[in-house]
Tab-separated table of N, CA and C in Angstrom:
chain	number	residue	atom	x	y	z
A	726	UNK	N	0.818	-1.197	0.000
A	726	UNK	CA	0.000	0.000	0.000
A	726	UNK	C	0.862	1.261	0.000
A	727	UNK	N	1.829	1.323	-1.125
A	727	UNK	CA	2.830	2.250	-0.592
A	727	UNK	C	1.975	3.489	-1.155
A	728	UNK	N	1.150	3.981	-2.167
A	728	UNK	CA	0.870	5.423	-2.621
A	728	UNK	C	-0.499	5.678	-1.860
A	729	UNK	N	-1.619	4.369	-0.774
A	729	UNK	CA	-2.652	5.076	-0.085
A	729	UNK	C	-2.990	6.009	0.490
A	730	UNK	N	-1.790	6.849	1.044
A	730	UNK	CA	-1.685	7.833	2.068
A	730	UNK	C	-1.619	8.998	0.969
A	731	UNK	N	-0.761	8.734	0.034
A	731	UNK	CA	-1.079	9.946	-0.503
A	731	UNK	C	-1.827	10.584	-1.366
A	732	UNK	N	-2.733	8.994	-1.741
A	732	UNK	CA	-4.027	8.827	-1.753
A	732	UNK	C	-5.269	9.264	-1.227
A	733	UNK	N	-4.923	9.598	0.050
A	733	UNK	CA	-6.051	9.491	0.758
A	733	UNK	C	-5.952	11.591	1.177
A	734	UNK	N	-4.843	11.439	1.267
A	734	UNK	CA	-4.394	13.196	0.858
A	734	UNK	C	-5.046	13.855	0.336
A	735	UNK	N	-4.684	13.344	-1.370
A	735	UNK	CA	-5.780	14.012	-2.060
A	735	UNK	C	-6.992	13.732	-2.390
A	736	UNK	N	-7.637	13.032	-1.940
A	736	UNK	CA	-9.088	13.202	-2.069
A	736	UNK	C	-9.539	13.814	-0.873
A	737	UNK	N	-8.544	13.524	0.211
A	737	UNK	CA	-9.207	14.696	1.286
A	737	UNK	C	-9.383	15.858	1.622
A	738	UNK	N	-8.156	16.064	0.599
A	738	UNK	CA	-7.647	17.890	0.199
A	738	UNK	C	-8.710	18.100	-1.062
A	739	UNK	N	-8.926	17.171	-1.833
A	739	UNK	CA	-9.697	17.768	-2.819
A	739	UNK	C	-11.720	17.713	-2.549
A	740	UNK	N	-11.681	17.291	-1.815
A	740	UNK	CA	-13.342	17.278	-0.668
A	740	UNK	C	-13.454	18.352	0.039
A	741	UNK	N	-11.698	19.104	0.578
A	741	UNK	CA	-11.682	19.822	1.720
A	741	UNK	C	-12.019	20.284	3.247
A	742	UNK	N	-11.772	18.950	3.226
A	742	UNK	CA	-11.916	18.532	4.849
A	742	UNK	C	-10.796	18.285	5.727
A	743	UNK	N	-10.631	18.769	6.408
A	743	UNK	CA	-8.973	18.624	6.972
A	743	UNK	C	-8.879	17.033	7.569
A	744	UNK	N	-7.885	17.044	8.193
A	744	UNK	CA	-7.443	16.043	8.937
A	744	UNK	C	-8.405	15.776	10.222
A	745	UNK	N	-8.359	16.785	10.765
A	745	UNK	CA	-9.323	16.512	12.267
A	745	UNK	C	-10.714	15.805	11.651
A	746	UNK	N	-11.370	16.835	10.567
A	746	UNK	CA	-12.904	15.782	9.852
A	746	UNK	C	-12.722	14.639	9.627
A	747	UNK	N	-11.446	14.207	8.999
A	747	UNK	CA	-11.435	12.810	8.707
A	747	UNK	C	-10.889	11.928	9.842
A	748	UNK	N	-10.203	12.209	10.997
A	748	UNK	CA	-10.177	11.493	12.270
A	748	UNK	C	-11.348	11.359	12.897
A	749	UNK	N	-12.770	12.302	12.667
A	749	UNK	CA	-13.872	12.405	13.744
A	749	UNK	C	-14.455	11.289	12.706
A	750	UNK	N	-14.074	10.953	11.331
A	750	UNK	CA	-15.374	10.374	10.856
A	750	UNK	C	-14.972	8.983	10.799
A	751	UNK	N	-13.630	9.118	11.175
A	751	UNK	CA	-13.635	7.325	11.191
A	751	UNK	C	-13.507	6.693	12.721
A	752	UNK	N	-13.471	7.728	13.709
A	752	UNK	CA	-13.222	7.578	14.989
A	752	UNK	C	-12.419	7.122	15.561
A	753	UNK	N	-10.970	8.070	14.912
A	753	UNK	CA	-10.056	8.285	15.525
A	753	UNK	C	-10.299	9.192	16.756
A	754	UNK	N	-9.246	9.414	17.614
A	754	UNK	CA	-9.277	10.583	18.868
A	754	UNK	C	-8.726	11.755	18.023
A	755	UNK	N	-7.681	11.745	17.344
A	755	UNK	CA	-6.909	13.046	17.128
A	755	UNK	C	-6.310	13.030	15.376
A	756	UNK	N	-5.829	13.907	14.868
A	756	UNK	CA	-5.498	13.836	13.371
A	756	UNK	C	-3.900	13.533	13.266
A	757	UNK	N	-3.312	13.054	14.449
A	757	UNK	CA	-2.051	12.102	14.095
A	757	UNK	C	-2.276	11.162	13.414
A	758	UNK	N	-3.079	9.782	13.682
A	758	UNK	CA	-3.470	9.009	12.657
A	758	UNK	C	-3.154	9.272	11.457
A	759	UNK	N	-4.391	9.755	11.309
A	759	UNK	CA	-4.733	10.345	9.662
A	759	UNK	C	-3.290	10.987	9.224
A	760	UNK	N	-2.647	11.960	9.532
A	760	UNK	CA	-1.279	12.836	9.551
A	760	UNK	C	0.348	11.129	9.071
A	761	UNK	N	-0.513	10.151	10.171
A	761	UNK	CA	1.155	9.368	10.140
A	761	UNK	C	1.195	8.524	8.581
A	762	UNK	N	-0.570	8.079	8.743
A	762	UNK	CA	-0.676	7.288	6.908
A	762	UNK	C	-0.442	8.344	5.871
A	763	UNK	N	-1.133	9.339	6.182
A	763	UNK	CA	-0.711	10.355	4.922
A	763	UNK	C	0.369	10.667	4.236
A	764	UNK	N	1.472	10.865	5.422
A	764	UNK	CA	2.844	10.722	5.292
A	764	UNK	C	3.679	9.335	5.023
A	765	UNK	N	2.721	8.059	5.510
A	765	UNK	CA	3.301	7.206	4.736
A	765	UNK	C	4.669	6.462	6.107
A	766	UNK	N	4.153	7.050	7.308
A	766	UNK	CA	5.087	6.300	8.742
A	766	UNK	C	3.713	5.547	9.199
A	767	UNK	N	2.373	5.725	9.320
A	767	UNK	CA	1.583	4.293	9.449
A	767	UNK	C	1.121	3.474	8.575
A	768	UNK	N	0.978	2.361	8.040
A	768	UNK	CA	-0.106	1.986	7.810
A	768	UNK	C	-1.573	1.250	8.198
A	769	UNK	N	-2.406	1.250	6.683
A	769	UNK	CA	-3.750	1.086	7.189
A	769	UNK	C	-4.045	-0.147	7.207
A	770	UNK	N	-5.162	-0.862	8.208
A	770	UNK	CA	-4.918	-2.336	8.927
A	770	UNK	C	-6.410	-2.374	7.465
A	771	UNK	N	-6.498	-3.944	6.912
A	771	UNK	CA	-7.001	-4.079	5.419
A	771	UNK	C	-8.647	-3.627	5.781
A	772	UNK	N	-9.282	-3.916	6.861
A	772	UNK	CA	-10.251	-3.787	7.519
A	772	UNK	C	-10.774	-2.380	7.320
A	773	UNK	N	-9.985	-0.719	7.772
A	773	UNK	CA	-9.880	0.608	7.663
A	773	UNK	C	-10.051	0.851	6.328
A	774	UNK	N	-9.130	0.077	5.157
A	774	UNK	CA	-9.183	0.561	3.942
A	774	UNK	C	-10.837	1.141	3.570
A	775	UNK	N	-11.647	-0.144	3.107
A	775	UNK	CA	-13.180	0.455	3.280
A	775	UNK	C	-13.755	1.723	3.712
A	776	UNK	N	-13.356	1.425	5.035
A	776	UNK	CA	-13.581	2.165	5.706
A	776	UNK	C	-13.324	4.361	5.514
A	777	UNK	N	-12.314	4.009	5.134
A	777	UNK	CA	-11.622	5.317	4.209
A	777	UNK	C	-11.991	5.651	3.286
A	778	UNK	N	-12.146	4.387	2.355
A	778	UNK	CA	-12.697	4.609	1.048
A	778	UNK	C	-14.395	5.550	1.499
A	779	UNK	N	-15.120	4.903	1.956
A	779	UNK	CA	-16.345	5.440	2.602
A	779	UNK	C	-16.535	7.009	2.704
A	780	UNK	N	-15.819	6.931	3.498
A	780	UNK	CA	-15.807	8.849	4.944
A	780	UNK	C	-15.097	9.886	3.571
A	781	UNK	N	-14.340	9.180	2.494
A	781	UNK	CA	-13.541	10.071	1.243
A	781	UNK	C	-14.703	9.854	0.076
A	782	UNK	N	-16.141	9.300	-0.059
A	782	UNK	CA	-16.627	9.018	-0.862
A	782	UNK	C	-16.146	8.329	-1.887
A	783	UNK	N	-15.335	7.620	-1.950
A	783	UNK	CA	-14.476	7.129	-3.167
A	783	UNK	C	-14.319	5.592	-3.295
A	784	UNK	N	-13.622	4.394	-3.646
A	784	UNK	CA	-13.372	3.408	-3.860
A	784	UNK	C	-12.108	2.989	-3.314
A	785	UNK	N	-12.570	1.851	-2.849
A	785	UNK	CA	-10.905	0.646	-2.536
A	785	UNK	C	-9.983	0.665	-3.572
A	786	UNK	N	-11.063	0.734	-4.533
A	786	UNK	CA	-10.219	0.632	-6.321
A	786	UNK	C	-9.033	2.035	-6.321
A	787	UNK	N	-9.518	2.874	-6.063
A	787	UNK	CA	-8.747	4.454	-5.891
A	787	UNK	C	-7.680	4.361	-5.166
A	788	UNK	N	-8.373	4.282	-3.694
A	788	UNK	CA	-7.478	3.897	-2.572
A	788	UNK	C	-6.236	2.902	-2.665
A	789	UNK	N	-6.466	2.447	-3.537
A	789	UNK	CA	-5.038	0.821	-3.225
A	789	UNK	C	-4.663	1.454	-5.135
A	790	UNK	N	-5.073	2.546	-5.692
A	790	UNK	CA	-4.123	2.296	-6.968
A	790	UNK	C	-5.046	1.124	-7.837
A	791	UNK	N	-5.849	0.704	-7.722
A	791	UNK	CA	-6.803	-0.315	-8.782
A	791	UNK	C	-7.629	0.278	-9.640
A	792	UNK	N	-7.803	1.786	-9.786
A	792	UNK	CA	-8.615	2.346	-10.502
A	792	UNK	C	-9.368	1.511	-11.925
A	793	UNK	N	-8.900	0.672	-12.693
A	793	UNK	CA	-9.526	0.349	-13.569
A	793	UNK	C	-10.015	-1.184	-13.265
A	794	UNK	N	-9.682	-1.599	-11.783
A	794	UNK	CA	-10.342	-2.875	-11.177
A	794	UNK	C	-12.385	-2.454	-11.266
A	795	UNK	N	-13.194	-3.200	-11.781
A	795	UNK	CA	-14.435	-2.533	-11.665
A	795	UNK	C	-14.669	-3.668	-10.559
A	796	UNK	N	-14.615	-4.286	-10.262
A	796	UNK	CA	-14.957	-5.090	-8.775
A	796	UNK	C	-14.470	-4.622	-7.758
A	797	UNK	N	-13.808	-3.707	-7.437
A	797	UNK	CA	-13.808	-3.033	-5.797
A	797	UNK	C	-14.756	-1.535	-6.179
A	798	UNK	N	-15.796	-1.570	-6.627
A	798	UNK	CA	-16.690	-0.633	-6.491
A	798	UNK	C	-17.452	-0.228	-5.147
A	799	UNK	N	-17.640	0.778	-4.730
A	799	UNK	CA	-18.474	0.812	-3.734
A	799	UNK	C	-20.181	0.460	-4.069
A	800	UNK	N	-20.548	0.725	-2.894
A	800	UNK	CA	-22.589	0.222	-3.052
A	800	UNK	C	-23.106	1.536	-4.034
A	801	UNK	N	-22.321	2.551	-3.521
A	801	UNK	CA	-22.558	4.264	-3.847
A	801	UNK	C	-22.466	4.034	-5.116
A	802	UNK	N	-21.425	3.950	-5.553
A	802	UNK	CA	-20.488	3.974	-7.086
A	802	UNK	C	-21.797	2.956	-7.819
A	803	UNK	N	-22.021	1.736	-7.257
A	803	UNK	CA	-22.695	0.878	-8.225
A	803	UNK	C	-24.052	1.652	-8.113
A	804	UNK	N	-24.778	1.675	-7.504
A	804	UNK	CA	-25.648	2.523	-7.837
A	804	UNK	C	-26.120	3.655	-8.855
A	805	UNK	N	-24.791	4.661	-8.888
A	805	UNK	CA	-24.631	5.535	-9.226
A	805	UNK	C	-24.246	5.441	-10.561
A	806	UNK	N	-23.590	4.088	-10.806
A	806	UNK	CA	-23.059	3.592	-12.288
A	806	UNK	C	-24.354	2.967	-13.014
A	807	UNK	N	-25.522	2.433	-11.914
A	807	UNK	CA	-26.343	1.432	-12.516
A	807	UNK	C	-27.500	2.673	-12.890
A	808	UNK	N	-27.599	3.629	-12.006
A	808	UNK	CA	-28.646	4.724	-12.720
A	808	UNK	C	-28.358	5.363	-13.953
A	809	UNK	N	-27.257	6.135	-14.042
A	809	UNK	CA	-26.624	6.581	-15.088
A	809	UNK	C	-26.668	5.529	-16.390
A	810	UNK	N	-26.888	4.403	-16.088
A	810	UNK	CA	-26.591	3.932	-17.203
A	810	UNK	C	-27.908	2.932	-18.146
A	811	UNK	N	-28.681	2.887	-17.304
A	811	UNK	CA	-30.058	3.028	-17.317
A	811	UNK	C	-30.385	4.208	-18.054
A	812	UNK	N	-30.699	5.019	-17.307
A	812	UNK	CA	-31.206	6.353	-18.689
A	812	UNK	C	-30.093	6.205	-19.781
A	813	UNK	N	-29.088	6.268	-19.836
A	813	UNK	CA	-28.342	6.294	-20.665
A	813	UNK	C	-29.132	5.448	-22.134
A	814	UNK	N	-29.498	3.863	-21.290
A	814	UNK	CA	-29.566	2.830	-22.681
A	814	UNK	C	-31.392	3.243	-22.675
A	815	UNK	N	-31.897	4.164	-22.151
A	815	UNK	CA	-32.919	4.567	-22.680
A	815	UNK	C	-33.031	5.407	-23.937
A	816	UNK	N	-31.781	6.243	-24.096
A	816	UNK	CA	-31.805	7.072	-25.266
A	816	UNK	C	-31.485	5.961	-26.634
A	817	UNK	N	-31.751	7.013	-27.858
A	817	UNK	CA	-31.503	6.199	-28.981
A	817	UNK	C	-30.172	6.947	-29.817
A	818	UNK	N	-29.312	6.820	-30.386
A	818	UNK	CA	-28.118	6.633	-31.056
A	818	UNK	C	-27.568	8.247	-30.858
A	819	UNK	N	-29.114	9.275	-31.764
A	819	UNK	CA	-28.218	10.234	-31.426
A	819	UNK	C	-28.272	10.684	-29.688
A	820	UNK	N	-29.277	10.549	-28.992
A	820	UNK	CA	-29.443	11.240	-27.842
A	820	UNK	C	-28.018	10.917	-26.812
A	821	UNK	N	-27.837	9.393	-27.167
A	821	UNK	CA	-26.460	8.805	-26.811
A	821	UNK	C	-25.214	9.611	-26.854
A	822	UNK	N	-25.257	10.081	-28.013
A	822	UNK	CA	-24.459	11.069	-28.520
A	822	UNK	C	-24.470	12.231	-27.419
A	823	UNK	N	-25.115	13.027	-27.900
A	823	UNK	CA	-25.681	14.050	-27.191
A	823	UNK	C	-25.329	14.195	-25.773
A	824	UNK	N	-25.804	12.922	-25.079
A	824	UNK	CA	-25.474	12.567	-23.833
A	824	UNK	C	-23.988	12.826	-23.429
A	825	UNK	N	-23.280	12.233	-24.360
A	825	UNK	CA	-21.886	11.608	-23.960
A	825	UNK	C	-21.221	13.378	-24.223
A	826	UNK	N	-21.345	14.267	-25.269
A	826	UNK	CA	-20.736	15.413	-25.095
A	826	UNK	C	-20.855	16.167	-23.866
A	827	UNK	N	-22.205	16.049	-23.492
A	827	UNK	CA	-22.838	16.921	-22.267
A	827	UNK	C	-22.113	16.514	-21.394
A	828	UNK	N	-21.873	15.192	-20.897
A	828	UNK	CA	-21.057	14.774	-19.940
A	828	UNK	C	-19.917	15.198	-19.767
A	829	UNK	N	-19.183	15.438	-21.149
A	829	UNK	CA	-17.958	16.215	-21.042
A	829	UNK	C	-17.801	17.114	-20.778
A	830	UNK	N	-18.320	17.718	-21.672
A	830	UNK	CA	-18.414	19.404	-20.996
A	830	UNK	C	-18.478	19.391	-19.662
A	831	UNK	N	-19.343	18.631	-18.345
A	831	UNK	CA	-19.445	18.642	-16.677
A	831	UNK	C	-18.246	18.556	-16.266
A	832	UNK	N	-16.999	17.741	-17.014
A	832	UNK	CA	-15.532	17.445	-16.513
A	832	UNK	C	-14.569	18.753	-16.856
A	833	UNK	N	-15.186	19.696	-17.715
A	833	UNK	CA	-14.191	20.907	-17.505
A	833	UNK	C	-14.984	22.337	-16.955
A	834	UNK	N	-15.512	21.351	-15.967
A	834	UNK	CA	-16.257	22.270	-15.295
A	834	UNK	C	-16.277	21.932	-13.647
A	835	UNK	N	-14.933	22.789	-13.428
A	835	UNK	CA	-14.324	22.077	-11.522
A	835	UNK	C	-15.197	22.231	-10.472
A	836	UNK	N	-16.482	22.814	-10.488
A	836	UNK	CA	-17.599	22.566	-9.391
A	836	UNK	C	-18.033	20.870	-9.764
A	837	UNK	N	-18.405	20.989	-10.674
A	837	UNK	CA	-18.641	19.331	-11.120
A	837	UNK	C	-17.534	18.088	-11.114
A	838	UNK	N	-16.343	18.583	-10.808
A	838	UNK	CA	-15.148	17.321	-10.379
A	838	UNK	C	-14.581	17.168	-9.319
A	839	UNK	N	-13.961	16.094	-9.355
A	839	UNK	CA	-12.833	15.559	-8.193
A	839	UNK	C	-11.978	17.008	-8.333
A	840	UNK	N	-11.604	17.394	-9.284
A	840	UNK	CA	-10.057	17.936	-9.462
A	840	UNK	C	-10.614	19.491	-9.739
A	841	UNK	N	-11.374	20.595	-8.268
A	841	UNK	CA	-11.775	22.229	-8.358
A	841	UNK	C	-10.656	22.652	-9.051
A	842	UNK	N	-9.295	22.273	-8.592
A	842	UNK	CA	-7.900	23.348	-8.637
A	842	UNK	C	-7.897	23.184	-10.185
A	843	UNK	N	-7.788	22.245	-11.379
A	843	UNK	CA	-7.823	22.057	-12.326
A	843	UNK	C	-8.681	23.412	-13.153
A	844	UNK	N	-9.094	24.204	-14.049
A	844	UNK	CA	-9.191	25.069	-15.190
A	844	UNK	C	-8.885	24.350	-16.202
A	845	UNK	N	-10.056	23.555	-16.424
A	845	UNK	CA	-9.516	23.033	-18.362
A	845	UNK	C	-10.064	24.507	-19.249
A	846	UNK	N	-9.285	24.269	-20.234
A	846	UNK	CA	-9.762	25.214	-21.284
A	846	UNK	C	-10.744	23.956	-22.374
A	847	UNK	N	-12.250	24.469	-21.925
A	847	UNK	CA	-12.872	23.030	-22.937
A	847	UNK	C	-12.841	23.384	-24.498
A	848	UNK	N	-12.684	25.207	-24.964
A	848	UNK	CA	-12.597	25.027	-26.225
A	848	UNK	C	-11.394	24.554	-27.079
A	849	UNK	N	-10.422	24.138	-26.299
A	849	UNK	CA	-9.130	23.549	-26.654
A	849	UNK	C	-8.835	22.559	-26.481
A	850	UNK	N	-10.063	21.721	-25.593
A	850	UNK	CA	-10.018	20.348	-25.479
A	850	UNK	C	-10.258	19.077	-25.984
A	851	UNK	N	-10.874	19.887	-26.926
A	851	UNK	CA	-12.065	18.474	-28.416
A	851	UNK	C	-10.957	18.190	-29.131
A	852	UNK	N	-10.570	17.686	-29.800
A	852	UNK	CA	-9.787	17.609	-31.274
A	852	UNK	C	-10.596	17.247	-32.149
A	853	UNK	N	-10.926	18.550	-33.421
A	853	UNK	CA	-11.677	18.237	-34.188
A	853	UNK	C	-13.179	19.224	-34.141
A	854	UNK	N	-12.915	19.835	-32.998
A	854	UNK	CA	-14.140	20.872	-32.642
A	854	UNK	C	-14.861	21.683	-33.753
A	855	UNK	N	-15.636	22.010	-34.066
A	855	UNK	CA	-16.274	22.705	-34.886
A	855	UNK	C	-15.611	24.589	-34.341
A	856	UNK	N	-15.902	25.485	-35.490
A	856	UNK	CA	-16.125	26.915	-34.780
A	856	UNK	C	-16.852	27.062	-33.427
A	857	UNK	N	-18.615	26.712	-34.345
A	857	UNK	CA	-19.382	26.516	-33.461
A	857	UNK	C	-19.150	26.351	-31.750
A	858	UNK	N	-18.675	24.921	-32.022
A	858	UNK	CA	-18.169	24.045	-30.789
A	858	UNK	C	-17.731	24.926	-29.616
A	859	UNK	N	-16.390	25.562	-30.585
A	859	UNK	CA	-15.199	26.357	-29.539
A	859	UNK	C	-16.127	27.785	-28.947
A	860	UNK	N	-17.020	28.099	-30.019
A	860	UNK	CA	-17.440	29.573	-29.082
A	860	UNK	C	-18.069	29.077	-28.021
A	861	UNK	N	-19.063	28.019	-28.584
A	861	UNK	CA	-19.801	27.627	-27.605
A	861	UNK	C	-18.980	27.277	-26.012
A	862	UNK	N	-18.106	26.793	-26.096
A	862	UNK	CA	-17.196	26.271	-25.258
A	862	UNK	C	-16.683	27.327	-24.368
A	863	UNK	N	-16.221	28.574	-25.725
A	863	UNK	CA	-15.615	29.859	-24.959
A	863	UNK	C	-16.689	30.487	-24.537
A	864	UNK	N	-17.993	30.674	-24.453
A	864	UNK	CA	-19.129	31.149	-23.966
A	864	UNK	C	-18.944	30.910	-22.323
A	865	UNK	N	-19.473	29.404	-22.334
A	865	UNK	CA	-19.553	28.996	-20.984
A	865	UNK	C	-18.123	29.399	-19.987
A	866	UNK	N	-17.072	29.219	-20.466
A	866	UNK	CA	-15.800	29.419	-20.051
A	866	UNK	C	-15.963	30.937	-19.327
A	867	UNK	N	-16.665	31.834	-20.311
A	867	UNK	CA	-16.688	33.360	-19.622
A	867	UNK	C	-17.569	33.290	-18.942
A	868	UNK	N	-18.878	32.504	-18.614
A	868	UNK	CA	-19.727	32.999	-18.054
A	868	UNK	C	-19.680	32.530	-16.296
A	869	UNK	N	-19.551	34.076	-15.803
A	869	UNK	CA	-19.223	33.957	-14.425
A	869	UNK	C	-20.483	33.305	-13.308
A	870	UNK	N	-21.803	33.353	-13.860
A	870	UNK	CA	-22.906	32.700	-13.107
A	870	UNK	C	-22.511	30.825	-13.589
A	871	UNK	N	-22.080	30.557	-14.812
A	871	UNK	CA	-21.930	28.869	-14.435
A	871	UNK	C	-21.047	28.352	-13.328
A	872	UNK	N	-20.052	29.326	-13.345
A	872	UNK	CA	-18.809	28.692	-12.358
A	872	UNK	C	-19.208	28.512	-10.643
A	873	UNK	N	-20.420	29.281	-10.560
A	873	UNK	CA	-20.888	29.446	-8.896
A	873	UNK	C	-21.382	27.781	-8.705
């Protein structure tokens, strides 16, 4: 488990919850714990992993570096994968379509991700973009009421 801690770092830094939130929520006493794995002088007993994964909203899969394992999903995640994907196979070819851009566009848009600190530029992000595309893209980019 050598990269969990710094694992668990950033999703806690990127949730923004300090150390003390994440000692009260797994019921630790104090944010040494949390502070010694982070740094990578404790580790976590296999039992806690879950457990972390949980209180960080995230996956074992994340947590241990398995990201493209789809069997350490959480209950959350499957859920959340099984709704989404449901409406999804409700649409027909183009709405599919449709769907799948919209979605993108939500990922260069840091209220909507893991990663706030990130600023994609989305009209520079397509390859292959239309004019259209890019104003459209540079529209939203300026507009200071989407970013709230």
């Amino acid at each position: 488990m050598p990269n969990i801690g710094k694992r668990i770092r950033e999703k806690r830094e990127s949730m923004g919850i300090t150390q003390e939130d994440l000692a009260e929520k797994l019921g630790y006493k104090n944010k040494s714990t949390i502070a010694k794995i982070e740094n990578g002088t404790n580790d976590i007993v296999q039992s806690k992993v879950v457990e972390f994964a949980n209180a960080l909203n995230t996956t074992v899969a994340y947590l241990m570096g398995w990201e493209n394992d789809k069997l350490y999903l959480t209950a959350v995640d499957k859920i959340q994968r099984d709704s989404l994907l449901s409406c999804f196979n409700k649409l027909n070819t183009d709405g599919k379509s449709e769907a799948l851009k919209r979605i993108e566009e939500l990922t260069y848009i840091p209220k909507y991700t893991d990663r706030p600190e990130e600023l994609l530029n989305a009209a520079h992000a397509i390859d292959g973009a239309s004019e259209e595309e890019k104003q459209h893209d540079d529209d939203i980019m300026d507009n200071d009421e989407f970013w709230k």
